[in-house]
Amino acid sequence: MAIIEVMNLKKSFGALEVLKDVSFSVEPSEVVAVIGPSGSGKSTMLRSIAHLEEVDGGSIRISGEYLVQNGQYASSSKVKQITAHMGMVFQHFNLFPHLTVRSNLELAPKLVRGLPAEEIRSKASVLLEKVGLLDKADVYPSHLSGGQKQRVAIARALMMSPEILLFDEPTSALDPELTGEVLQVMKQLAEERMTMVVVTHEMGFAREVADRVMFMADGEFIESGTPEQLLSRPQHERTKAFLNRVL
């Protein structure tokens, strides 16, 4: 059974129709890269799955449970329960500047899960080691590079043991030389069979790591396929034009 099911999703901001009848599904352990021009609705679609945007119509089902069904949202307690399955990593890190790296990781598990402090601290250390930043545990975000901040943000998302990770252009705010260290962590997560939906401009990542690439333009999915199919042999003229610009 699909772990994410999106059906006929619609979203407008005033007169601007941002999502037009968007439908797709993601299987457990699948890595889906979503590509397309700026303003095509990619981030809005991702934020809708994470319940950071409310949709105007359609359905979203996570692990068999409806977050929203035909435009009607589940109860707030149910929504909280469903969104707990997901972690999200943003373009601009969104770390708390007044907290150390370790405290950034520990905050949500303390507040939401109420787990023992020792257990939370141990998990934070394991995850910081995983992203290569255990030596930065007591440092404040202002002393980190952009790539290090984004790796901390990934570790923070993993603290809640999500089944799904959503990435909204995780490398677009980084200098090119820092992009690789973040993509390496994401590649490692893919190898560990983490389900991921990644909105990205990194065509190399899409080609190398994604199981499926989906091209979005003007609020709808135009084409999808394996990286080899979509990036090397696109069928739709709109996809061809986009890839000619970015490859």
C-alpha atoms as an extended CHARMM CRD file, in Angstrom:
* protein
*
       247  EXT
         1         1  MET       CA              0.0000000000        0.0000000000        0.0000000000  PROA      1               0.0000000000
         2         2  ALA       CA              1.1980000000        3.5150000000       -0.8110000000  PROA      2               0.0000000000
         3         3  ILE       CA              2.5130000000        5.4370000000        2.2010000000  PROA      3               0.0000000000
         4         4  ILE       CA              1.4850000000        8.8030000000        0.6600000000  PROA      4               0.0000000000
         5         5  GLU       CA             -1.6370000000        9.1640000000       -1.4820000000  PROA      5               0.0000000000
         6         6  VAL       CA             -2.5750000000       12.5570000000       -2.9160000000  PROA      6               0.0000000000
         7         7  MET       CA             -5.8500000000       12.7720000000       -4.8180000000  PROA      7               0.0000000000
         8         8  ASN       CA             -7.2420000000       15.7310000000       -6.8120000000  PROA      8               0.0000000000
         9         9  LEU       CA             -5.5070000000       18.3210000000       -4.6360000000  PROA      9               0.0000000000
        10        10  LYS       CA             -6.5410000000       21.9290000000       -5.2340000000  PROA      10              0.0000000000
        11        11  LYS       CA             -5.1500000000       25.1080000000       -3.7120000000  PROA      11              0.0000000000
        12        12  SER       CA             -5.5280000000       28.7720000000       -4.6300000000  PROA      12              0.0000000000
        13        13  PHE       CA             -4.1000000000       31.9580000000       -3.1960000000  PROA      13              0.0000000000
        14        14  GLY       CA             -6.8040000000       34.4830000000       -4.0780000000  PROA      14              0.0000000000
        15        15  ALA       CA             -7.3400000000       34.3160000000       -7.8400000000  PROA      15              0.0000000000
        16        16  LEU       CA             -4.0830000000       32.3980000000       -8.3910000000  PROA      16              0.0000000000
        17        17  GLU       CA             -4.6650000000       28.6600000000       -8.7810000000  PROA      17              0.0000000000
        18        18  VAL       CA             -1.4710000000       27.1080000000       -7.3930000000  PROA      18              0.0000000000
        19        19  LEU       CA             -2.4460000000       23.4140000000       -7.3660000000  PROA      19              0.0000000000
        20        20  LYS       CA             -4.7700000000       22.1260000000      -10.0880000000  PROA      20              0.0000000000
        21        21  ASP       CA             -6.1610000000       18.6740000000       -9.4210000000  PROA      21              0.0000000000
        22        22  VAL       CA             -2.8000000000       17.1800000000       -8.3360000000  PROA      22              0.0000000000
        23        23  SER       CA             -2.7310000000       13.3820000000       -7.8240000000  PROA      23              0.0000000000
        24        24  PHE       CA              0.1590000000       10.9960000000       -7.1380000000  PROA      24              0.0000000000
        25        25  SER       CA              1.2690000000        8.3340000000       -4.6690000000  PROA      25              0.0000000000
        26        26  VAL       CA              4.5400000000        7.2980000000       -3.0460000000  PROA      26              0.0000000000
        27        27  GLU       CA              5.4340000000        3.7540000000       -2.0150000000  PROA      27              0.0000000000
        28        28  PRO       CA              7.2510000000        2.9110000000        1.2510000000  PROA      28              0.0000000000
        29        29  SER       CA             11.0570000000        3.3660000000        0.8880000000  PROA      29              0.0000000000
        30        30  GLU       CA             10.6340000000        5.1810000000       -2.4310000000  PROA      30              0.0000000000
        31        31  VAL       CA             12.6420000000        8.3440000000       -3.1740000000  PROA      31              0.0000000000
        32        32  VAL       CA             10.6900000000       10.7500000000       -5.3810000000  PROA      32              0.0000000000
        33        33  ALA       CA             12.3510000000       13.8690000000       -6.8000000000  PROA      33              0.0000000000
        34        34  VAL       CA             10.0020000000       16.6840000000       -7.8340000000  PROA      34              0.0000000000
        35        35  ILE       CA             11.4480000000       19.0990000000      -10.3940000000  PROA      35              0.0000000000
        36        36  GLY       CA             10.0560000000       22.0500000000      -12.2940000000  PROA      36              0.0000000000
        37        37  PRO       CA             10.3160000000       25.8130000000      -12.7500000000  PROA      37              0.0000000000
        38        38  SER       CA              9.9540000000       28.2580000000       -9.8560000000  PROA      38              0.0000000000
        39        39  GLY       CA              6.3230000000       29.0580000000       -9.1110000000  PROA      39              0.0000000000
        40        40  SER       CA              5.0380000000       25.7380000000      -10.4270000000  PROA      40              0.0000000000
        41        41  GLY       CA              3.4490000000       24.7170000000       -7.0870000000  PROA      41              0.0000000000
        42        42  LYS       CA              6.1190000000       22.2550000000       -5.9110000000  PROA      42              0.0000000000
        43        43  SER       CA              6.6390000000       23.7840000000       -2.4560000000  PROA      43              0.0000000000
        44        44  THR       CA              2.9140000000       24.3630000000       -1.9080000000  PROA      44              0.0000000000
        45        45  MET       CA              2.2480000000       20.7160000000       -2.7320000000  PROA      45              0.0000000000
        46        46  LEU       CA              4.9180000000       19.5880000000       -0.2520000000  PROA      46              0.0000000000
        47        47  ARG       CA              3.7290000000       21.9740000000        2.4710000000  PROA      47              0.0000000000
        48        48  SER       CA              0.1610000000       20.7020000000        1.9760000000  PROA      48              0.0000000000
        49        49  ILE       CA              1.2870000000       17.1230000000        2.6690000000  PROA      49              0.0000000000
        50        50  ALA       CA              2.9740000000       18.3150000000        5.8790000000  PROA      50              0.0000000000
        51        51  HSD       CA             -0.1550000000       20.3370000000        6.8140000000  PROA      51              0.0000000000
        52        52  LEU       CA              1.7350000000       23.6410000000        6.6830000000  PROA      52              0.0000000000
        53        53  GLU       CA             -0.8150000000       24.7820000000        4.0880000000  PROA      53              0.0000000000
        54        54  GLU       CA             -4.5180000000       23.9840000000        4.0680000000  PROA      54              0.0000000000
        55        55  VAL       CA             -5.9030000000       22.8730000000        0.7150000000  PROA      55              0.0000000000
        56        56  ASP       CA             -9.1670000000       23.9420000000       -0.8800000000  PROA      56              0.0000000000
        57        57  GLY       CA            -10.1120000000       20.5020000000       -2.1760000000  PROA      57              0.0000000000
        58        58  GLY       CA             -8.9640000000       16.9380000000       -2.6440000000  PROA      58              0.0000000000
        59        59  SER       CA             -7.5850000000       14.2720000000       -0.3240000000  PROA      59              0.0000000000
        60        60  ILE       CA             -4.2800000000       13.3580000000        1.3270000000  PROA      60              0.0000000000
        61        61  ARG       CA             -3.8100000000        9.9660000000        2.9430000000  PROA      61              0.0000000000
        62        62  ILE       CA             -0.6980000000        9.0810000000        4.9680000000  PROA      62              0.0000000000
        63        63  SER       CA             -0.0590000000        5.4430000000        5.9290000000  PROA      63              0.0000000000
        64        64  GLY       CA             -3.7200000000        4.6440000000        5.1700000000  PROA      64              0.0000000000
        65        65  GLU       CA             -5.1730000000        7.5010000000        7.2760000000  PROA      65              0.0000000000
        66        66  TYR       CA             -6.8600000000       10.5790000000        5.8200000000  PROA      66              0.0000000000
        67        67  LEU       CA             -5.2780000000       13.9020000000        6.7470000000  PROA      67              0.0000000000
        68        68  VAL       CA             -7.8920000000       15.5560000000        4.5380000000  PROA      68              0.0000000000
        69        69  GLN       CA            -10.6760000000       13.8580000000        2.5890000000  PROA      69              0.0000000000
        70        70  ASN       CA            -12.5180000000       15.7320000000       -0.1600000000  PROA      70              0.0000000000
        71        71  GLY       CA            -11.4310000000       19.0250000000        1.3720000000  PROA      71              0.0000000000
        72        72  GLN       CA            -12.5070000000       18.0970000000        4.9250000000  PROA      72              0.0000000000
        73        73  TYR       CA             -9.6950000000       17.8460000000        7.4670000000  PROA      73              0.0000000000
        74        74  ALA       CA             -9.5180000000       15.2310000000       10.2040000000  PROA      74              0.0000000000
        75        75  SER       CA             -9.8390000000       16.3480000000       13.8430000000  PROA      75              0.0000000000
        76        76  SER       CA             -6.9070000000       18.3450000000       15.2010000000  PROA      76              0.0000000000
        77        77  SER       CA             -5.7600000000       15.4170000000       17.3620000000  PROA      77              0.0000000000
        78        78  LYS       CA             -5.9060000000       13.0950000000       14.3340000000  PROA      78              0.0000000000
        79        79  VAL       CA             -4.0170000000       15.6110000000       12.1830000000  PROA      79              0.0000000000
        80        80  LYS       CA             -1.3100000000       15.8140000000       14.8550000000  PROA      80              0.0000000000
        81        81  GLN       CA             -1.1010000000       12.0250000000       15.0020000000  PROA      81              0.0000000000
        82        82  ILE       CA             -0.8240000000       11.7170000000       11.1970000000  PROA      82              0.0000000000
        83        83  THR       CA              1.7310000000       14.5090000000       10.7220000000  PROA      83              0.0000000000
        84        84  ALA       CA              3.9170000000       12.9180000000       13.4300000000  PROA      84              0.0000000000
        85        85  HSD       CA              4.8010000000       10.3030000000       10.7750000000  PROA      85              0.0000000000
        86        86  MET       CA              6.5700000000       13.0110000000        8.7600000000  PROA      86              0.0000000000
        87        87  GLY       CA              9.6330000000       15.1970000000        9.1010000000  PROA      87              0.0000000000
        88        88  MET       CA             10.3290000000       18.2320000000        6.9460000000  PROA      88              0.0000000000
        89        89  VAL       CA             13.5880000000       19.9250000000        5.9720000000  PROA      89              0.0000000000
        90        90  PHE       CA             13.3260000000       23.4840000000        4.6830000000  PROA      90              0.0000000000
        91        91  GLN       CA             15.3290000000       25.5640000000        2.2610000000  PROA      91              0.0000000000
        92        92  HSD       CA             16.4630000000       28.0060000000        4.9730000000  PROA      92              0.0000000000
        93        93  PHE       CA             17.1800000000       25.5120000000        7.7830000000  PROA      93              0.0000000000
        94        94  ASN       CA             14.7960000000       27.1490000000       10.3330000000  PROA      94              0.0000000000
        95        95  LEU       CA             17.1220000000       26.3940000000       13.2690000000  PROA      95              0.0000000000
        96        96  PHE       CA             16.5510000000       28.2630000000       16.5370000000  PROA      96              0.0000000000
        97        97  PRO       CA             19.4770000000       30.7380000000       16.7420000000  PROA      97              0.0000000000
        98        98  HSD       CA             19.3590000000       31.0130000000       20.5540000000  PROA      98              0.0000000000
        99        99  LEU       CA             19.7450000000       27.2400000000       21.0530000000  PROA      99              0.0000000000
       100       100  THR       CA             22.8560000000       25.1130000000       20.6070000000  PROA      100             0.0000000000
       101       101  VAL       CA             22.9140000000       22.4280000000       17.9280000000  PROA      101             0.0000000000
       102       102  ARG       CA             22.1290000000       19.7530000000       20.5210000000  PROA      102             0.0000000000
       103       103  SER       CA             19.2770000000       21.7920000000       22.0270000000  PROA      103             0.0000000000
       104       104  ASN       CA             17.7990000000       22.3220000000       18.5470000000  PROA      104             0.0000000000
       105       105  LEU       CA             17.6210000000       18.5350000000       18.1860000000  PROA      105             0.0000000000
       106       106  GLU       CA             16.3020000000       17.8500000000       21.6870000000  PROA      106             0.0000000000
       107       107  LEU       CA             13.5410000000       20.4710000000       21.8500000000  PROA      107             0.0000000000
       108       108  ALA       CA             10.7240000000       18.7190000000       19.9090000000  PROA      108             0.0000000000
       109       109  PRO       CA             11.1480000000       15.2590000000       21.5030000000  PROA      109             0.0000000000
       110       110  LYS       CA             11.0710000000       16.9150000000       24.9510000000  PROA      110             0.0000000000
       111       111  LEU       CA              7.9680000000       18.9910000000       24.2140000000  PROA      111             0.0000000000
       112       112  VAL       CA              6.0180000000       16.5270000000       22.0610000000  PROA      112             0.0000000000
       113       113  ARG       CA              7.0430000000       13.0830000000       23.2290000000  PROA      113             0.0000000000
       114       114  GLY       CA              8.0810000000       13.7540000000       26.8230000000  PROA      114             0.0000000000
       115       115  LEU       CA             10.8030000000       11.1180000000       26.5670000000  PROA      115             0.0000000000
       116       116  PRO       CA             13.4700000000       10.7540000000       29.2970000000  PROA      116             0.0000000000
       117       117  ALA       CA             16.2300000000       13.3540000000       28.9300000000  PROA      117             0.0000000000
       118       118  GLU       CA             18.9490000000       10.7200000000       28.8090000000  PROA      118             0.0000000000
       119       119  GLU       CA             17.2490000000        8.8590000000       25.9610000000  PROA      119             0.0000000000
       120       120  ILE       CA             16.8060000000       12.0920000000       23.9850000000  PROA      120             0.0000000000
       121       121  ARG       CA             20.4190000000       13.1310000000       24.5780000000  PROA      121             0.0000000000
       122       122  SER       CA             21.6980000000        9.7380000000       23.4550000000  PROA      122             0.0000000000
       123       123  LYS       CA             19.6190000000        9.8500000000       20.2600000000  PROA      123             0.0000000000
       124       124  ALA       CA             20.8080000000       13.3940000000       19.4870000000  PROA      124             0.0000000000
       125       125  SER       CA             24.4230000000       12.2470000000       19.7660000000  PROA      125             0.0000000000
       126       126  VAL       CA             23.8060000000        9.2720000000       17.4760000000  PROA      126             0.0000000000
       127       127  LEU       CA             22.1560000000       11.4670000000       14.8300000000  PROA      127             0.0000000000
       128       128  LEU       CA             24.8020000000       14.2080000000       15.0310000000  PROA      128             0.0000000000
       129       129  GLU       CA             27.4240000000       11.5520000000       14.4980000000  PROA      129             0.0000000000
       130       130  LYS       CA             25.4120000000       10.2380000000       11.5460000000  PROA      130             0.0000000000
       131       131  VAL       CA             25.5220000000       13.6480000000        9.8240000000  PROA      131             0.0000000000
       132       132  GLY       CA             29.1650000000       14.1990000000       10.8080000000  PROA      132             0.0000000000
       133       133  LEU       CA             28.5800000000       16.9920000000       13.3280000000  PROA      133             0.0000000000
       134       134  LEU       CA             28.9310000000       15.4920000000       16.7980000000  PROA      134             0.0000000000
       135       135  ASP       CA             31.8590000000       17.8490000000       17.4230000000  PROA      135             0.0000000000
       136       136  LYS       CA             29.4610000000       20.8140000000       16.8740000000  PROA      136             0.0000000000
       137       137  ALA       CA             26.8890000000       19.6960000000       19.4840000000  PROA      137             0.0000000000
       138       138  ASP       CA             27.4870000000       22.6690000000       21.8080000000  PROA      138             0.0000000000
       139       139  VAL       CA             27.9230000000       25.2920000000       19.0900000000  PROA      139             0.0000000000
       140       140  TYR       CA             25.2610000000       27.8620000000       18.1290000000  PROA      140             0.0000000000
       141       141  PRO       CA             23.9160000000       27.8980000000       14.5460000000  PROA      141             0.0000000000
       142       142  SER       CA             25.5910000000       31.2530000000       13.7910000000  PROA      142             0.0000000000
       143       143  HSD       CA             28.9710000000       29.4820000000       13.9700000000  PROA      143             0.0000000000
       144       144  LEU       CA             28.0350000000       26.8830000000       11.3280000000  PROA      144             0.0000000000
       145       145  SER       CA             28.3080000000       26.9560000000        7.5450000000  PROA      145             0.0000000000
       146       146  GLY       CA             25.1270000000       26.6700000000        5.4890000000  PROA      146             0.0000000000
       147       147  GLY       CA             25.8790000000       23.0300000000        4.7280000000  PROA      147             0.0000000000
       148       148  GLN       CA             26.4020000000       22.2640000000        8.4100000000  PROA      148             0.0000000000
       149       149  LYS       CA             23.1330000000       24.0230000000        9.3280000000  PROA      149             0.0000000000
       150       150  GLN       CA             21.2350000000       21.9500000000        6.7920000000  PROA      150             0.0000000000
       151       151  ARG       CA             22.7880000000       18.7190000000        8.0910000000  PROA      151             0.0000000000
       152       152  VAL       CA             21.6900000000       19.7400000000       11.6100000000  PROA      152             0.0000000000
       153       153  ALA       CA             18.1950000000       20.3900000000       10.2170000000  PROA      153             0.0000000000
       154       154  ILE       CA             18.1250000000       16.8590000000        8.7560000000  PROA      154             0.0000000000
       155       155  ALA       CA             19.2780000000       15.3780000000       12.0830000000  PROA      155             0.0000000000
       156       156  ARG       CA             16.5810000000       17.4040000000       13.8730000000  PROA      156             0.0000000000
       157       157  ALA       CA             13.9040000000       16.0340000000       11.5110000000  PROA      157             0.0000000000
       158       158  LEU       CA             15.1420000000       12.4950000000       12.2320000000  PROA      158             0.0000000000
       159       159  MET       CA             14.8400000000       12.9950000000       16.0190000000  PROA      159             0.0000000000
       160       160  MET       CA             11.1020000000       12.2720000000       15.8360000000  PROA      160             0.0000000000
       161       161  SER       CA             11.7200000000        8.9260000000       14.0370000000  PROA      161             0.0000000000
       162       162  PRO       CA              9.5950000000        9.8440000000       11.0040000000  PROA      162             0.0000000000
       163       163  GLU       CA              8.5260000000        7.2810000000        8.4170000000  PROA      163             0.0000000000
       164       164  ILE       CA              8.6180000000        9.9650000000        5.7150000000  PROA      164             0.0000000000
       165       165  LEU       CA             11.0100000000       12.8840000000        5.1040000000  PROA      165             0.0000000000
       166       166  LEU       CA              9.9220000000       15.8390000000        2.9700000000  PROA      166             0.0000000000
       167       167  PHE       CA             12.6610000000       18.1120000000        1.5940000000  PROA      167             0.0000000000
       168       168  ASP       CA             11.8490000000       21.5490000000        0.1720000000  PROA      168             0.0000000000
       169       169  GLU       CA             14.8170000000       22.5410000000       -2.0110000000  PROA      169             0.0000000000
       170       170  PRO       CA             17.3010000000       21.6300000000        0.7360000000  PROA      170             0.0000000000
       171       171  THR       CA             20.3900000000       22.8190000000       -1.1580000000  PROA      171             0.0000000000
       172       172  SER       CA             19.1320000000       25.9010000000       -3.0210000000  PROA      172             0.0000000000
       173       173  ALA       CA             20.3370000000       28.3240000000       -0.3130000000  PROA      173             0.0000000000
       174       174  LEU       CA             23.8370000000       26.7800000000       -0.2550000000  PROA      174             0.0000000000
       175       175  ASP       CA             27.0490000000       27.5910000000       -2.0780000000  PROA      175             0.0000000000
       176       176  PRO       CA             27.8120000000       24.8650000000       -4.6400000000  PROA      176             0.0000000000
       177       177  GLU       CA             30.7820000000       23.5300000000       -2.6470000000  PROA      177             0.0000000000
       178       178  LEU       CA             28.5470000000       22.9560000000        0.4030000000  PROA      178             0.0000000000
       179       179  THR       CA             25.7770000000       21.2220000000       -1.5460000000  PROA      179             0.0000000000
       180       180  GLY       CA             27.6430000000       17.9130000000       -1.7720000000  PROA      180             0.0000000000
       181       181  GLU       CA             27.8300000000       17.3450000000        1.9870000000  PROA      181             0.0000000000
       182       182  VAL       CA             24.0500000000       17.6920000000        2.3300000000  PROA      182             0.0000000000
       183       183  LEU       CA             23.3030000000       15.4940000000       -0.6940000000  PROA      183             0.0000000000
       184       184  GLN       CA             25.6360000000       12.8410000000        0.7460000000  PROA      184             0.0000000000
       185       185  VAL       CA             23.5340000000       12.6410000000        3.9350000000  PROA      185             0.0000000000
       186       186  MET       CA             20.3550000000       12.3980000000        1.8310000000  PROA      186             0.0000000000
       187       187  LYS       CA             21.9290000000        9.6910000000       -0.2950000000  PROA      187             0.0000000000
       188       188  GLN       CA             22.7720000000        7.7430000000        2.8570000000  PROA      188             0.0000000000
       189       189  LEU       CA             19.1440000000        8.0290000000        4.0290000000  PROA      189             0.0000000000
       190       190  ALA       CA             17.9760000000        6.7270000000        0.6380000000  PROA      190             0.0000000000
       191       191  GLU       CA             20.3040000000        3.7410000000        1.0040000000  PROA      191             0.0000000000
       192       192  GLU       CA             18.7280000000        3.1080000000        4.4240000000  PROA      192             0.0000000000
       193       193  ARG       CA             15.3160000000        2.9660000000        2.6850000000  PROA      193             0.0000000000
       194       194  MET       CA             13.8560000000        6.1600000000        4.1130000000  PROA      194             0.0000000000
       195       195  THR       CA             10.7530000000        7.2790000000        2.1830000000  PROA      195             0.0000000000
       196       196  MET       CA             11.5770000000       10.7320000000        0.7750000000  PROA      196             0.0000000000
       197       197  VAL       CA              9.8790000000       13.3420000000       -1.3810000000  PROA      197             0.0000000000
       198       198  VAL       CA             12.4730000000       15.8770000000       -2.4830000000  PROA      198             0.0000000000
       199       199  VAL       CA             11.6790000000       19.1270000000       -4.2660000000  PROA      199             0.0000000000
       200       200  THR       CA             15.0190000000       19.9170000000       -5.8770000000  PROA      200             0.0000000000
       201       201  HSD       CA             16.9640000000       21.7240000000       -8.5920000000  PROA      201             0.0000000000
       202       202  GLU       CA             19.7900000000       19.2060000000       -8.2480000000  PROA      202             0.0000000000
       203       203  MET       CA             19.4280000000       17.1150000000      -11.3870000000  PROA      203             0.0000000000
       204       204  GLY       CA             22.4880000000       15.0290000000      -10.4530000000  PROA      204             0.0000000000
       205       205  PHE       CA             20.7910000000       13.9960000000       -7.1950000000  PROA      205             0.0000000000
       206       206  ALA       CA             17.5380000000       13.2470000000       -9.0440000000  PROA      206             0.0000000000
       207       207  ARG       CA             19.3880000000       11.1030000000      -11.5750000000  PROA      207             0.0000000000
       208       208  GLU       CA             21.5620000000        9.2470000000       -9.0720000000  PROA      208             0.0000000000
       209       209  VAL       CA             19.3600000000        8.7750000000       -6.0020000000  PROA      209             0.0000000000
       210       210  ALA       CA             15.6740000000        9.0740000000       -6.9580000000  PROA      210             0.0000000000
       211       211  ASP       CA             13.5870000000        6.0450000000       -7.8700000000  PROA      211             0.0000000000
       212       212  ARG       CA             11.1810000000        8.3290000000       -9.7170000000  PROA      212             0.0000000000
       213       213  VAL       CA             11.3030000000       11.8960000000      -11.0210000000  PROA      213             0.0000000000
       214       214  MET       CA              8.1430000000       13.9840000000      -11.4050000000  PROA      214             0.0000000000
       215       215  PHE       CA              8.0190000000       17.1950000000      -13.4560000000  PROA      215             0.0000000000
       216       216  MET       CA              5.6090000000       19.8870000000      -12.2810000000  PROA      216             0.0000000000
       217       217  ALA       CA              4.5820000000       23.0640000000      -14.1080000000  PROA      217             0.0000000000
       218       218  ASP       CA              1.6970000000       25.5100000000      -13.6870000000  PROA      218             0.0000000000
       219       219  GLY       CA              0.2650000000       23.6890000000      -10.6740000000  PROA      219             0.0000000000
       220       220  GLU       CA              0.0800000000       20.1850000000      -12.1380000000  PROA      220             0.0000000000
       221       221  PHE       CA              2.2490000000       17.1800000000      -12.8200000000  PROA      221             0.0000000000
       222       222  ILE       CA              3.1030000000       17.0520000000      -16.5150000000  PROA      222             0.0000000000
       223       223  GLU       CA              5.2060000000       13.9100000000      -16.6390000000  PROA      223             0.0000000000
       224       224  SER       CA              6.8210000000       11.3160000000      -14.3910000000  PROA      224             0.0000000000
       225       225  GLY       CA              9.1200000000        8.3420000000      -14.8370000000  PROA      225             0.0000000000
       226       226  THR       CA             12.4150000000        6.8040000000      -13.8190000000  PROA      226             0.0000000000
       227       227  PRO       CA             15.3560000000        9.2520000000      -13.7750000000  PROA      227             0.0000000000
       228       228  GLU       CA             16.6380000000        7.6600000000      -16.9960000000  PROA      228             0.0000000000
       229       229  GLN       CA             13.2620000000        8.0490000000      -18.7310000000  PROA      229             0.0000000000
       230       230  LEU       CA             12.3840000000       11.5480000000      -17.6130000000  PROA      230             0.0000000000
       231       231  LEU       CA             15.8120000000       13.2170000000      -17.6530000000  PROA      231             0.0000000000
       232       232  SER       CA             17.1790000000       11.5120000000      -20.7810000000  PROA      232             0.0000000000
       233       233  ARG       CA             14.0650000000       10.8320000000      -22.8440000000  PROA      233             0.0000000000
       234       234  PRO       CA             11.3090000000       13.2730000000      -21.7940000000  PROA      234             0.0000000000
       235       235  GLN       CA              8.0780000000       12.9240000000      -23.7790000000  PROA      235             0.0000000000
       236       236  HSD       CA              6.3260000000       16.2300000000      -23.1010000000  PROA      236             0.0000000000
       237       237  GLU       CA              7.4250000000       19.4360000000      -24.8400000000  PROA      237             0.0000000000
       238       238  ARG       CA              7.1640000000       21.3750000000      -21.5790000000  PROA      238             0.0000000000
       239       239  THR       CA              9.5210000000       18.9170000000      -19.8520000000  PROA      239             0.0000000000
       240       240  LYS       CA             11.9530000000       19.0460000000      -22.7730000000  PROA      240             0.0000000000
       241       241  ALA       CA             12.0470000000       22.8620000000      -22.6920000000  PROA      241             0.0000000000
       242       242  PHE       CA             12.6950000000       22.9060000000      -18.9170000000  PROA      242             0.0000000000
       243       243  LEU       CA             15.4590000000       20.3000000000      -19.0810000000  PROA      243             0.0000000000
       244       244  ASN       CA             17.1220000000       22.1040000000      -22.0090000000  PROA      244             0.0000000000
       245       245  ARG       CA             17.4430000000       25.1260000000      -19.7260000000  PROA      245             0.0000000000
       246       246  VAL       CA             18.7800000000       23.3620000000      -16.6330000000  PROA      246             0.0000000000
       247       247  LEU       CA             20.8980000000       20.4640000000      -17.9250000000  PROA      247             0.0000000000
